[in-house]
Amino acid sequence: MTNPVVLRHALGRAVAVAGWAAVLGWLVATRPAGGAGLLFAAAASGLLWAVCWRPAVVIDDAAVTVRNPLRNVRIGWSALDDASFGWSLRLRAGDVVCRAAAAPGPASMSALYDRHVTPGGVLERDAVALAGRRPAPALLAVRQRWEARRFEPSGEVAAAPAVASIAVLAASAVLLIAAALTG
């Protein structure tokens, strides 16, 4: 039994932290009157958590799980038909196709933020052009575990709404409306 591998989008995490810091800084600097400022801050925090912080790809011995903002998909290794990459990790199991928001590839905008492309962290034009030809780390991780486990009996495909994330998004929408009405 090996440890699960959890892949997350580093840029998404950085955006969430920067957003939370900006909201906190705004609250401290402006000290908005009434509760509208706190309602807005809570709504922004929920949106950042659901869209930027929560998405992940979890790879364990039994299956690969894609946690997107609105849907969770768990695919057992024996049920997985294809793992490929375009702008993000794409998994197909029968009629179920999912893309992982947490696993953008080097062919996407994340190549511009990859400071490990060249020695010393210098981003060069040629490095960005070559980034699209490198295999994506998420795809490599999925394919390695899939090759090792594809013939072992494992769970089937389970796609379900991401209830916690949807609840946070709905609450954030309500809080934004309440902030607009009280502000």
Short mmCIF file of N, CA and C in Angstrom, two decimals:
data_model
loop_
_atom_site.label_atom_id
_atom_site.label_comp_id
_atom_site.label_asym_id
_atom_site.label_seq_id
_atom_site.Cartn_x
_atom_site.Cartn_y
_atom_site.Cartn_z
N MET A 1 0.85 -1.17 0.00
CA MET A 1 0.00 0.00 0.00
C MET A 1 0.89 1.24 0.00
N THR A 2 0.68 2.09 -0.98
CA THR A 2 1.47 3.31 -1.07
C THR A 2 0.65 4.51 -0.61
N ASN A 3 1.33 5.57 -0.28
CA ASN A 3 0.65 6.78 0.16
C ASN A 3 -0.08 7.43 -1.00
N PRO A 4 -1.24 8.03 -0.72
CA PRO A 4 -1.94 8.75 -1.80
C PRO A 4 -1.14 9.97 -2.24
N VAL A 5 -1.26 10.29 -3.50
CA VAL A 5 -0.62 11.48 -4.06
C VAL A 5 -1.73 12.50 -4.29
N VAL A 6 -1.56 13.70 -3.75
CA VAL A 6 -2.54 14.75 -3.92
C VAL A 6 -1.91 15.86 -4.76
N LEU A 7 -2.51 16.12 -5.92
CA LEU A 7 -2.00 17.15 -6.82
C LEU A 7 -2.94 18.35 -6.78
N ARG A 8 -2.36 19.52 -6.62
CA ARG A 8 -3.13 20.75 -6.60
C ARG A 8 -2.44 21.76 -7.50
N HIS A 9 -3.21 22.73 -7.96
CA HIS A 9 -2.69 23.77 -8.83
C HIS A 9 -2.03 24.84 -7.96
N ALA A 10 -0.71 24.98 -8.07
CA ALA A 10 0.03 25.93 -7.24
C ALA A 10 -0.42 27.38 -7.50
N LEU A 11 -0.70 27.71 -8.74
CA LEU A 11 -1.15 29.07 -9.04
C LEU A 11 -2.52 29.34 -8.43
N GLY A 12 -3.42 28.35 -8.47
CA GLY A 12 -4.72 28.50 -7.85
C GLY A 12 -4.60 28.71 -6.35
N ARG A 13 -3.70 27.97 -5.72
CA ARG A 13 -3.47 28.15 -4.29
C ARG A 13 -2.90 29.53 -3.99
N ALA A 14 -1.99 29.99 -4.83
CA ALA A 14 -1.41 31.32 -4.63
C ALA A 14 -2.46 32.42 -4.81
N VAL A 15 -3.35 32.25 -5.77
CA VAL A 15 -4.43 33.22 -5.98
C VAL A 15 -5.35 33.25 -4.76
N ALA A 16 -5.65 32.08 -4.19
CA ALA A 16 -6.50 32.03 -3.00
C ALA A 16 -5.85 32.77 -1.83
N VAL A 17 -4.59 32.50 -1.59
CA VAL A 17 -3.89 33.15 -0.47
C VAL A 17 -3.81 34.66 -0.71
N ALA A 18 -3.48 35.06 -1.92
CA ALA A 18 -3.42 36.50 -2.23
C ALA A 18 -4.79 37.15 -2.08
N GLY A 19 -5.84 36.45 -2.50
CA GLY A 19 -7.19 36.98 -2.36
C GLY A 19 -7.59 37.13 -0.91
N TRP A 20 -7.29 36.11 -0.10
CA TRP A 20 -7.61 36.21 1.33
C TRP A 20 -6.83 37.34 1.99
N ALA A 21 -5.57 37.49 1.62
CA ALA A 21 -4.76 38.59 2.18
C ALA A 21 -5.33 39.94 1.75
N ALA A 22 -5.76 40.05 0.50
CA ALA A 22 -6.32 41.31 0.00
C ALA A 22 -7.63 41.65 0.72
N VAL A 23 -8.48 40.66 0.93
CA VAL A 23 -9.75 40.89 1.63
C VAL A 23 -9.49 41.29 3.08
N LEU A 24 -8.57 40.60 3.72
CA LEU A 24 -8.22 40.95 5.10
C LEU A 24 -7.62 42.35 5.17
N GLY A 25 -6.71 42.66 4.25
CA GLY A 25 -6.13 44.00 4.20
C GLY A 25 -7.18 45.08 3.97
N TRP A 26 -8.14 44.80 3.10
CA TRP A 26 -9.23 45.75 2.84
C TRP A 26 -10.07 45.96 4.09
N LEU A 27 -10.39 44.86 4.79
CA LEU A 27 -11.18 44.98 6.01
C LEU A 27 -10.45 45.81 7.07
N VAL A 28 -9.18 45.58 7.23
CA VAL A 28 -8.40 46.30 8.25
C VAL A 28 -8.24 47.77 7.85
N ALA A 29 -7.97 48.01 6.58
CA ALA A 29 -7.69 49.38 6.14
C ALA A 29 -8.95 50.25 6.10
N THR A 30 -10.06 49.70 5.67
CA THR A 30 -11.26 50.54 5.50
C THR A 30 -12.24 50.46 6.66
N ARG A 31 -12.19 49.41 7.43
CA ARG A 31 -13.14 49.20 8.53
C ARG A 31 -14.55 49.61 8.11
N PRO A 32 -15.11 48.88 7.14
CA PRO A 32 -16.43 49.28 6.62
C PRO A 32 -17.50 49.26 7.71
N ALA A 33 -18.37 50.26 7.65
CA ALA A 33 -19.44 50.37 8.64
C ALA A 33 -20.50 49.30 8.40
N GLY A 34 -21.14 48.89 9.46
CA GLY A 34 -22.19 47.88 9.34
C GLY A 34 -21.59 46.51 9.06
N GLY A 35 -22.45 45.60 8.69
CA GLY A 35 -21.99 44.23 8.45
C GLY A 35 -21.70 43.92 7.00
N ALA A 36 -21.87 44.89 6.10
CA ALA A 36 -21.70 44.61 4.68
C ALA A 36 -20.27 44.18 4.36
N GLY A 37 -19.30 44.79 5.01
CA GLY A 37 -17.90 44.44 4.76
C GLY A 37 -17.59 43.02 5.17
N LEU A 38 -18.10 42.62 6.33
CA LEU A 38 -17.87 41.25 6.78
C LEU A 38 -18.59 40.24 5.90
N LEU A 39 -19.79 40.59 5.45
CA LEU A 39 -20.52 39.70 4.54
C LEU A 39 -19.76 39.52 3.23
N PHE A 40 -19.25 40.63 2.70
CA PHE A 40 -18.47 40.56 1.46
C PHE A 40 -17.20 39.73 1.66
N ALA A 41 -16.51 39.94 2.78
CA ALA A 41 -15.28 39.19 3.05
C ALA A 41 -15.56 37.70 3.17
N ALA A 42 -16.64 37.35 3.85
CA ALA A 42 -17.00 35.93 3.99
C ALA A 42 -17.35 35.32 2.63
N ALA A 43 -18.09 36.08 1.81
CA ALA A 43 -18.45 35.58 0.48
C ALA A 43 -17.22 35.39 -0.40
N ALA A 44 -16.33 36.37 -0.39
CA ALA A 44 -15.10 36.25 -1.19
C ALA A 44 -14.25 35.08 -0.72
N SER A 45 -14.17 34.87 0.59
CA SER A 45 -13.40 33.75 1.13
C SER A 45 -13.97 32.41 0.67
N GLY A 46 -15.30 32.31 0.69
CA GLY A 46 -15.93 31.07 0.24
C GLY A 46 -15.69 30.81 -1.24
N LEU A 47 -15.81 31.85 -2.05
CA LEU A 47 -15.56 31.70 -3.49
C LEU A 47 -14.11 31.27 -3.75
N LEU A 48 -13.16 31.89 -3.05
CA LEU A 48 -11.75 31.54 -3.24
C LEU A 48 -11.49 30.09 -2.82
N TRP A 49 -12.11 29.67 -1.72
CA TRP A 49 -11.91 28.29 -1.26
C TRP A 49 -12.43 27.29 -2.30
N ALA A 50 -13.67 27.51 -2.77
CA ALA A 50 -14.30 26.55 -3.68
C ALA A 50 -13.64 26.50 -5.05
N VAL A 51 -13.23 27.66 -5.55
CA VAL A 51 -12.73 27.72 -6.92
C VAL A 51 -11.20 27.54 -7.00
N CYS A 52 -10.47 28.05 -6.03
CA CYS A 52 -9.00 28.03 -6.11
C CYS A 52 -8.33 27.05 -5.15
N TRP A 53 -8.84 26.88 -3.95
CA TRP A 53 -8.16 26.09 -2.92
C TRP A 53 -8.55 24.62 -2.92
N ARG A 54 -9.83 24.30 -3.05
CA ARG A 54 -10.32 22.94 -2.90
C ARG A 54 -9.98 21.98 -4.05
N PRO A 55 -10.00 22.40 -5.31
CA PRO A 55 -9.78 21.42 -6.39
C PRO A 55 -8.47 20.64 -6.22
N ALA A 56 -8.56 19.35 -6.52
CA ALA A 56 -7.39 18.47 -6.38
C ALA A 56 -7.58 17.21 -7.21
N VAL A 57 -6.49 16.53 -7.45
CA VAL A 57 -6.50 15.20 -8.03
C VAL A 57 -5.83 14.30 -6.99
N VAL A 58 -6.57 13.31 -6.51
CA VAL A 58 -6.05 12.40 -5.48
C VAL A 58 -5.85 11.03 -6.13
N ILE A 59 -4.62 10.57 -6.08
CA ILE A 59 -4.25 9.29 -6.69
C ILE A 59 -3.88 8.33 -5.57
N ASP A 60 -4.67 7.26 -5.43
CA ASP A 60 -4.35 6.27 -4.41
C ASP A 60 -4.31 4.88 -5.06
N ASP A 61 -4.15 3.84 -4.26
CA ASP A 61 -4.02 2.49 -4.81
C ASP A 61 -5.29 1.98 -5.48
N ALA A 62 -6.44 2.48 -5.05
CA ALA A 62 -7.70 1.96 -5.58
C ALA A 62 -8.24 2.75 -6.76
N ALA A 63 -7.98 4.07 -6.80
CA ALA A 63 -8.62 4.90 -7.81
C ALA A 63 -7.95 6.26 -7.92
N VAL A 64 -8.40 7.01 -8.91
CA VAL A 64 -8.03 8.41 -9.04
C VAL A 64 -9.31 9.21 -8.81
N THR A 65 -9.21 10.24 -7.98
CA THR A 65 -10.36 11.08 -7.66
C THR A 65 -10.08 12.49 -8.13
N VAL A 66 -10.99 13.05 -8.91
CA VAL A 66 -10.88 14.43 -9.37
C VAL A 66 -11.90 15.25 -8.59
N ARG A 67 -11.40 16.22 -7.83
CA ARG A 67 -12.27 17.12 -7.07
C ARG A 67 -12.29 18.47 -7.78
N ASN A 68 -13.38 18.75 -8.46
CA ASN A 68 -13.58 20.03 -9.13
C ASN A 68 -14.54 20.87 -8.30
N PRO A 69 -14.71 22.14 -8.62
CA PRO A 69 -15.61 22.98 -7.82
C PRO A 69 -17.06 22.47 -7.74
N LEU A 70 -17.58 21.85 -8.79
CA LEU A 70 -18.97 21.43 -8.78
C LEU A 70 -19.20 19.92 -8.76
N ARG A 71 -18.16 19.13 -9.03
CA ARG A 71 -18.36 17.69 -9.15
C ARG A 71 -17.11 16.94 -8.70
N ASN A 72 -17.33 15.83 -8.02
CA ASN A 72 -16.27 14.90 -7.66
C ASN A 72 -16.44 13.64 -8.50
N VAL A 73 -15.34 13.16 -9.09
CA VAL A 73 -15.39 11.93 -9.88
C VAL A 73 -14.30 11.00 -9.37
N ARG A 74 -14.70 9.79 -9.00
CA ARG A 74 -13.75 8.78 -8.56
C ARG A 74 -13.78 7.64 -9.57
N ILE A 75 -12.63 7.31 -10.14
CA ILE A 75 -12.53 6.29 -11.17
C ILE A 75 -11.56 5.21 -10.70
N GLY A 76 -12.07 3.99 -10.56
CA GLY A 76 -11.21 2.86 -10.21
C GLY A 76 -10.25 2.56 -11.35
N TRP A 77 -9.09 2.06 -11.02
CA TRP A 77 -8.06 1.84 -12.04
C TRP A 77 -8.51 0.88 -13.12
N SER A 78 -9.26 -0.15 -12.76
CA SER A 78 -9.71 -1.10 -13.78
C SER A 78 -10.81 -0.51 -14.67
N ALA A 79 -11.47 0.56 -14.22
CA ALA A 79 -12.53 1.19 -15.02
C ALA A 79 -12.00 2.30 -15.92
N LEU A 80 -10.81 2.78 -15.65
CA LEU A 80 -10.24 3.88 -16.43
C LEU A 80 -9.92 3.42 -17.85
N ASP A 81 -10.43 4.15 -18.84
CA ASP A 81 -10.19 3.80 -20.25
C ASP A 81 -9.08 4.64 -20.87
N ASP A 82 -8.97 5.90 -20.46
CA ASP A 82 -7.99 6.78 -21.09
C ASP A 82 -7.60 7.90 -20.13
N ALA A 83 -6.34 8.23 -20.16
CA ALA A 83 -5.82 9.39 -19.42
C ALA A 83 -5.00 10.19 -20.43
N SER A 84 -5.42 11.41 -20.67
CA SER A 84 -4.72 12.23 -21.67
C SER A 84 -4.61 13.66 -21.16
N PHE A 85 -4.05 14.50 -22.00
CA PHE A 85 -3.83 15.87 -21.58
C PHE A 85 -4.04 16.81 -22.73
N GLY A 86 -4.69 17.91 -22.47
CA GLY A 86 -4.83 19.03 -23.39
C GLY A 86 -4.39 20.24 -22.59
N TRP A 87 -5.36 21.05 -22.22
CA TRP A 87 -5.07 22.17 -21.32
C TRP A 87 -5.07 21.72 -19.88
N SER A 88 -5.65 20.55 -19.62
CA SER A 88 -5.65 19.99 -18.27
C SER A 88 -5.76 18.47 -18.38
N LEU A 89 -5.59 17.80 -17.25
CA LEU A 89 -5.72 16.35 -17.20
C LEU A 89 -7.14 15.96 -17.59
N ARG A 90 -7.26 14.99 -18.50
CA ARG A 90 -8.56 14.52 -18.98
C ARG A 90 -8.62 13.02 -18.76
N LEU A 91 -9.63 12.57 -18.02
CA LEU A 91 -9.82 11.15 -17.74
C LEU A 91 -11.14 10.69 -18.36
N ARG A 92 -11.13 9.46 -18.91
CA ARG A 92 -12.34 8.91 -19.50
C ARG A 92 -12.53 7.48 -19.00
N ALA A 93 -13.73 7.22 -18.52
CA ALA A 93 -14.11 5.88 -18.08
C ALA A 93 -15.52 5.63 -18.59
N GLY A 94 -15.64 4.87 -19.66
CA GLY A 94 -16.95 4.65 -20.26
C GLY A 94 -17.51 5.95 -20.80
N ASP A 95 -18.71 6.30 -20.37
CA ASP A 95 -19.35 7.54 -20.82
C ASP A 95 -18.95 8.75 -19.98
N VAL A 96 -18.25 8.51 -18.89
CA VAL A 96 -17.87 9.61 -18.00
C VAL A 96 -16.53 10.18 -18.45
N VAL A 97 -16.53 11.48 -18.70
CA VAL A 97 -15.31 12.20 -19.05
C VAL A 97 -15.17 13.36 -18.07
N CYS A 98 -14.01 13.51 -17.51
CA CYS A 98 -13.82 14.65 -16.61
C CYS A 98 -12.45 15.28 -16.86
N ARG A 99 -12.41 16.58 -16.65
CA ARG A 99 -11.19 17.35 -16.71
C ARG A 99 -10.89 17.83 -15.31
N ALA A 100 -9.62 17.86 -14.96
CA ALA A 100 -9.22 18.24 -13.61
C ALA A 100 -8.78 19.70 -13.58
N ALA A 101 -9.56 20.52 -12.88
CA ALA A 101 -9.21 21.93 -12.73
C ALA A 101 -7.90 22.10 -11.98
N ALA A 102 -7.57 21.13 -11.13
CA ALA A 102 -6.37 21.23 -10.31
C ALA A 102 -5.11 20.76 -11.02
N ALA A 103 -5.22 20.28 -12.24
CA ALA A 103 -4.05 19.73 -12.92
C ALA A 103 -3.87 20.34 -14.30
N PRO A 104 -3.58 21.64 -14.35
CA PRO A 104 -3.28 22.22 -15.65
C PRO A 104 -1.90 21.74 -16.10
N GLY A 105 -1.68 21.77 -17.36
CA GLY A 105 -0.43 21.23 -17.86
C GLY A 105 0.56 22.26 -18.31
N PRO A 106 1.72 21.81 -18.67
CA PRO A 106 2.74 22.71 -19.16
C PRO A 106 2.36 23.36 -20.47
N ALA A 107 1.33 22.85 -21.14
CA ALA A 107 0.89 23.46 -22.39
C ALA A 107 -0.04 24.63 -22.12
N SER A 108 -0.39 24.86 -20.86
CA SER A 108 -1.32 25.93 -20.52
C SER A 108 -0.57 27.15 -20.03
N MET A 109 -1.32 28.09 -19.50
CA MET A 109 -0.72 29.32 -18.97
C MET A 109 0.21 29.04 -17.80
N SER A 110 0.08 27.88 -17.17
CA SER A 110 0.95 27.59 -16.03
C SER A 110 2.42 27.53 -16.46
N ALA A 111 2.68 27.33 -17.74
CA ALA A 111 4.07 27.32 -18.21
C ALA A 111 4.72 28.67 -17.97
N LEU A 112 3.94 29.72 -18.00
CA LEU A 112 4.50 31.05 -17.77
C LEU A 112 4.93 31.24 -16.32
N TYR A 113 4.37 30.44 -15.41
CA TYR A 113 4.68 30.59 -14.00
C TYR A 113 5.66 29.53 -13.51
N ASP A 114 6.09 28.66 -14.37
CA ASP A 114 7.00 27.58 -14.00
C ASP A 114 8.41 28.11 -13.94
N ARG A 115 8.89 28.36 -12.75
CA ARG A 115 10.23 28.93 -12.58
C ARG A 115 11.31 27.86 -12.50
N HIS A 116 10.94 26.60 -12.70
CA HIS A 116 11.93 25.52 -12.67
C HIS A 116 12.29 25.05 -14.07
N VAL A 117 11.90 25.80 -15.04
CA VAL A 117 12.12 25.39 -16.42
C VAL A 117 13.60 25.52 -16.78
N THR A 118 14.23 26.58 -16.34
CA THR A 118 15.63 26.80 -16.67
C THR A 118 16.45 26.91 -15.39
N PRO A 119 17.76 26.64 -15.45
CA PRO A 119 18.59 26.76 -14.27
C PRO A 119 18.52 28.18 -13.70
N GLY A 120 18.45 28.26 -12.40
CA GLY A 120 18.43 29.57 -11.75
C GLY A 120 17.06 30.23 -11.76
N GLY A 121 16.03 29.54 -12.26
CA GLY A 121 14.69 30.09 -12.25
C GLY A 121 14.46 31.17 -13.28
N VAL A 122 15.28 31.25 -14.30
CA VAL A 122 15.11 32.28 -15.32
C VAL A 122 14.15 31.74 -16.38
N LEU A 123 13.12 32.52 -16.65
CA LEU A 123 12.14 32.11 -17.65
C LEU A 123 12.60 32.63 -19.01
N GLU A 124 12.82 31.72 -19.91
CA GLU A 124 13.29 32.09 -21.24
C GLU A 124 12.24 31.73 -22.28
N ARG A 125 12.27 32.44 -23.40
CA ARG A 125 11.30 32.21 -24.46
C ARG A 125 11.36 30.76 -24.94
N ASP A 126 12.53 30.19 -25.11
CA ASP A 126 12.65 28.81 -25.57
C ASP A 126 12.10 27.84 -24.54
N ALA A 127 12.27 28.16 -23.25
CA ALA A 127 11.76 27.28 -22.20
C ALA A 127 10.24 27.22 -22.24
N VAL A 128 9.59 28.34 -22.48
CA VAL A 128 8.13 28.35 -22.57
C VAL A 128 7.68 27.54 -23.79
N ALA A 129 8.38 27.67 -24.89
CA ALA A 129 8.03 26.91 -26.10
C ALA A 129 8.21 25.41 -25.86
N LEU A 130 9.25 25.02 -25.13
CA LEU A 130 9.49 23.61 -24.86
C LEU A 130 8.57 23.05 -23.78
N ALA A 131 8.03 23.92 -22.95
CA ALA A 131 7.18 23.45 -21.85
C ALA A 131 5.99 22.67 -22.37
N GLY A 132 5.45 23.05 -23.49
CA GLY A 132 4.30 22.35 -24.05
C GLY A 132 4.63 20.95 -24.52
N ARG A 133 5.90 20.63 -24.70
CA ARG A 133 6.29 19.30 -25.16
C ARG A 133 6.66 18.36 -24.03
N ARG A 134 6.81 18.89 -22.80
CA ARG A 134 7.12 18.04 -21.66
C ARG A 134 5.87 17.30 -21.23
N PRO A 135 5.99 16.08 -20.75
CA PRO A 135 4.80 15.40 -20.22
C PRO A 135 4.35 16.08 -18.93
N ALA A 136 3.06 16.20 -18.76
CA ALA A 136 2.50 16.84 -17.57
C ALA A 136 2.71 15.95 -16.35
N PRO A 137 3.14 16.52 -15.22
CA PRO A 137 3.36 15.70 -14.02
C PRO A 137 2.11 14.96 -13.56
N ALA A 138 0.95 15.58 -13.66
CA ALA A 138 -0.29 14.91 -13.25
C ALA A 138 -0.57 13.69 -14.13
N LEU A 139 -0.36 13.84 -15.43
CA LEU A 139 -0.58 12.73 -16.35
C LEU A 139 0.40 11.60 -16.06
N LEU A 140 1.65 11.93 -15.81
CA LEU A 140 2.65 10.90 -15.48
C LEU A 140 2.26 10.15 -14.21
N ALA A 141 1.82 10.89 -13.19
CA ALA A 141 1.44 10.25 -11.93
C ALA A 141 0.26 9.31 -12.12
N VAL A 142 -0.74 9.74 -12.88
CA VAL A 142 -1.91 8.89 -13.14
C VAL A 142 -1.51 7.66 -13.95
N ARG A 143 -0.75 7.86 -14.99
CA ARG A 143 -0.38 6.72 -15.85
C ARG A 143 0.50 5.71 -15.13
N GLN A 144 1.41 6.17 -14.27
CA GLN A 144 2.25 5.24 -13.54
C GLN A 144 1.42 4.35 -12.61
N ARG A 145 0.50 4.95 -11.86
CA ARG A 145 -0.32 4.18 -10.94
C ARG A 145 -1.30 3.30 -11.72
N TRP A 146 -1.81 3.81 -12.84
CA TRP A 146 -2.75 3.04 -13.68
C TRP A 146 -2.06 1.80 -14.24
N GLU A 147 -0.85 1.95 -14.74
CA GLU A 147 -0.12 0.80 -15.29
C GLU A 147 0.13 -0.26 -14.23
N ALA A 148 0.42 0.18 -13.01
CA ALA A 148 0.70 -0.77 -11.94
C ALA A 148 -0.56 -1.46 -11.43
N ARG A 149 -1.72 -0.84 -11.56
CA ARG A 149 -2.93 -1.35 -10.91
C ARG A 149 -4.10 -1.63 -11.86
N ARG A 150 -3.95 -1.47 -13.14
CA ARG A 150 -5.09 -1.54 -14.05
C ARG A 150 -5.77 -2.90 -14.11
N PHE A 151 -5.06 -3.98 -13.79
CA PHE A 151 -5.67 -5.30 -13.88
C PHE A 151 -6.14 -5.82 -12.53
N GLU A 152 -5.93 -5.05 -11.48
CA GLU A 152 -6.44 -5.43 -10.16
C GLU A 152 -7.89 -4.97 -10.04
N PRO A 153 -8.72 -5.76 -9.41
CA PRO A 153 -10.11 -5.31 -9.23
C PRO A 153 -10.13 -4.05 -8.35
N SER A 154 -10.81 -3.07 -8.82
CA SER A 154 -10.91 -1.82 -8.06
C SER A 154 -12.30 -1.24 -8.25
N GLY A 155 -12.57 -0.18 -7.56
CA GLY A 155 -13.89 0.45 -7.61
C GLY A 155 -14.26 0.91 -9.01
N GLU A 156 -15.52 1.06 -9.20
CA GLU A 156 -16.03 1.53 -10.48
C GLU A 156 -15.99 3.05 -10.55
N VAL A 157 -16.77 3.61 -11.42
CA VAL A 157 -16.83 5.06 -11.61
C VAL A 157 -17.95 5.63 -10.75
N ALA A 158 -17.63 6.66 -10.01
CA ALA A 158 -18.64 7.34 -9.19
C ALA A 158 -18.50 8.84 -9.40
N ALA A 159 -19.53 9.44 -9.97
CA ALA A 159 -19.55 10.89 -10.17
C ALA A 159 -20.68 11.44 -9.31
N ALA A 160 -20.33 12.44 -8.50
CA ALA A 160 -21.33 13.02 -7.60
C ALA A 160 -21.10 14.52 -7.47
N PRO A 161 -22.15 15.24 -7.18
CA PRO A 161 -21.97 16.68 -6.96
C PRO A 161 -21.05 16.90 -5.76
N ALA A 162 -20.26 17.93 -5.82
CA ALA A 162 -19.38 18.31 -4.71
C ALA A 162 -20.23 19.12 -3.73
N VAL A 163 -20.92 18.43 -2.86
CA VAL A 163 -21.93 19.03 -2.00
C VAL A 163 -21.35 20.17 -1.15
N ALA A 164 -20.23 19.94 -0.51
CA ALA A 164 -19.65 20.98 0.34
C ALA A 164 -19.29 22.22 -0.48
N SER A 165 -18.69 22.00 -1.62
CA SER A 165 -18.29 23.11 -2.47
C SER A 165 -19.51 23.87 -3.00
N ILE A 166 -20.53 23.14 -3.42
CA ILE A 166 -21.75 23.78 -3.92
C ILE A 166 -22.44 24.57 -2.81
N ALA A 167 -22.45 24.01 -1.60
CA ALA A 167 -23.04 24.72 -0.46
C ALA A 167 -22.28 26.01 -0.16
N VAL A 168 -20.96 25.94 -0.23
CA VAL A 168 -20.15 27.14 0.02
C VAL A 168 -20.38 28.17 -1.08
N LEU A 169 -20.47 27.73 -2.32
CA LEU A 169 -20.74 28.66 -3.43
C LEU A 169 -22.12 29.30 -3.29
N ALA A 170 -23.11 28.52 -2.92
CA ALA A 170 -24.46 29.06 -2.72
C ALA A 170 -24.49 30.04 -1.56
N ALA A 171 -23.84 29.68 -0.45
CA ALA A 171 -23.79 30.59 0.70
C ALA A 171 -23.05 31.88 0.34
N SER A 172 -21.99 31.76 -0.47
CA SER A 172 -21.25 32.95 -0.89
C SER A 172 -22.12 33.86 -1.74
N ALA A 173 -22.93 33.27 -2.61
CA ALA A 173 -23.84 34.07 -3.44
C ALA A 173 -24.86 34.80 -2.57
N VAL A 174 -25.40 34.10 -1.59
CA VAL A 174 -26.36 34.72 -0.67
C VAL A 174 -25.69 35.86 0.11
N LEU A 175 -24.47 35.61 0.59
CA LEU A 175 -23.74 36.64 1.33
C LEU A 175 -23.43 37.86 0.47
N LEU A 176 -23.10 37.63 -0.81
CA LEU A 176 -22.84 38.76 -1.71
C LEU A 176 -24.11 39.59 -1.91
N ILE A 177 -25.23 38.92 -2.08
CA ILE A 177 -26.50 39.65 -2.25
C ILE A 177 -26.83 40.43 -0.97
N ALA A 178 -26.65 39.77 0.17
CA ALA A 178 -26.92 40.44 1.45
C ALA A 178 -25.99 41.64 1.64
N ALA A 179 -24.72 41.51 1.25
CA ALA A 179 -23.77 42.62 1.37
C ALA A 179 -24.18 43.77 0.47
N ALA A 180 -24.66 43.46 -0.72
CA ALA A 180 -25.10 44.50 -1.65
C ALA A 180 -26.35 45.23 -1.14
N LEU A 181 -27.24 44.49 -0.51
CA LEU A 181 -28.47 45.08 -0.01
C LEU A 181 -28.26 45.91 1.26
N THR A 182 -27.29 45.52 2.08
CA THR A 182 -27.03 46.26 3.32
C THR A 182 -26.02 47.37 3.13
N GLY A 183 -25.29 47.35 2.03
CA GLY A 183 -24.22 48.33 1.81
C GLY A 183 -24.64 49.59 1.17
#
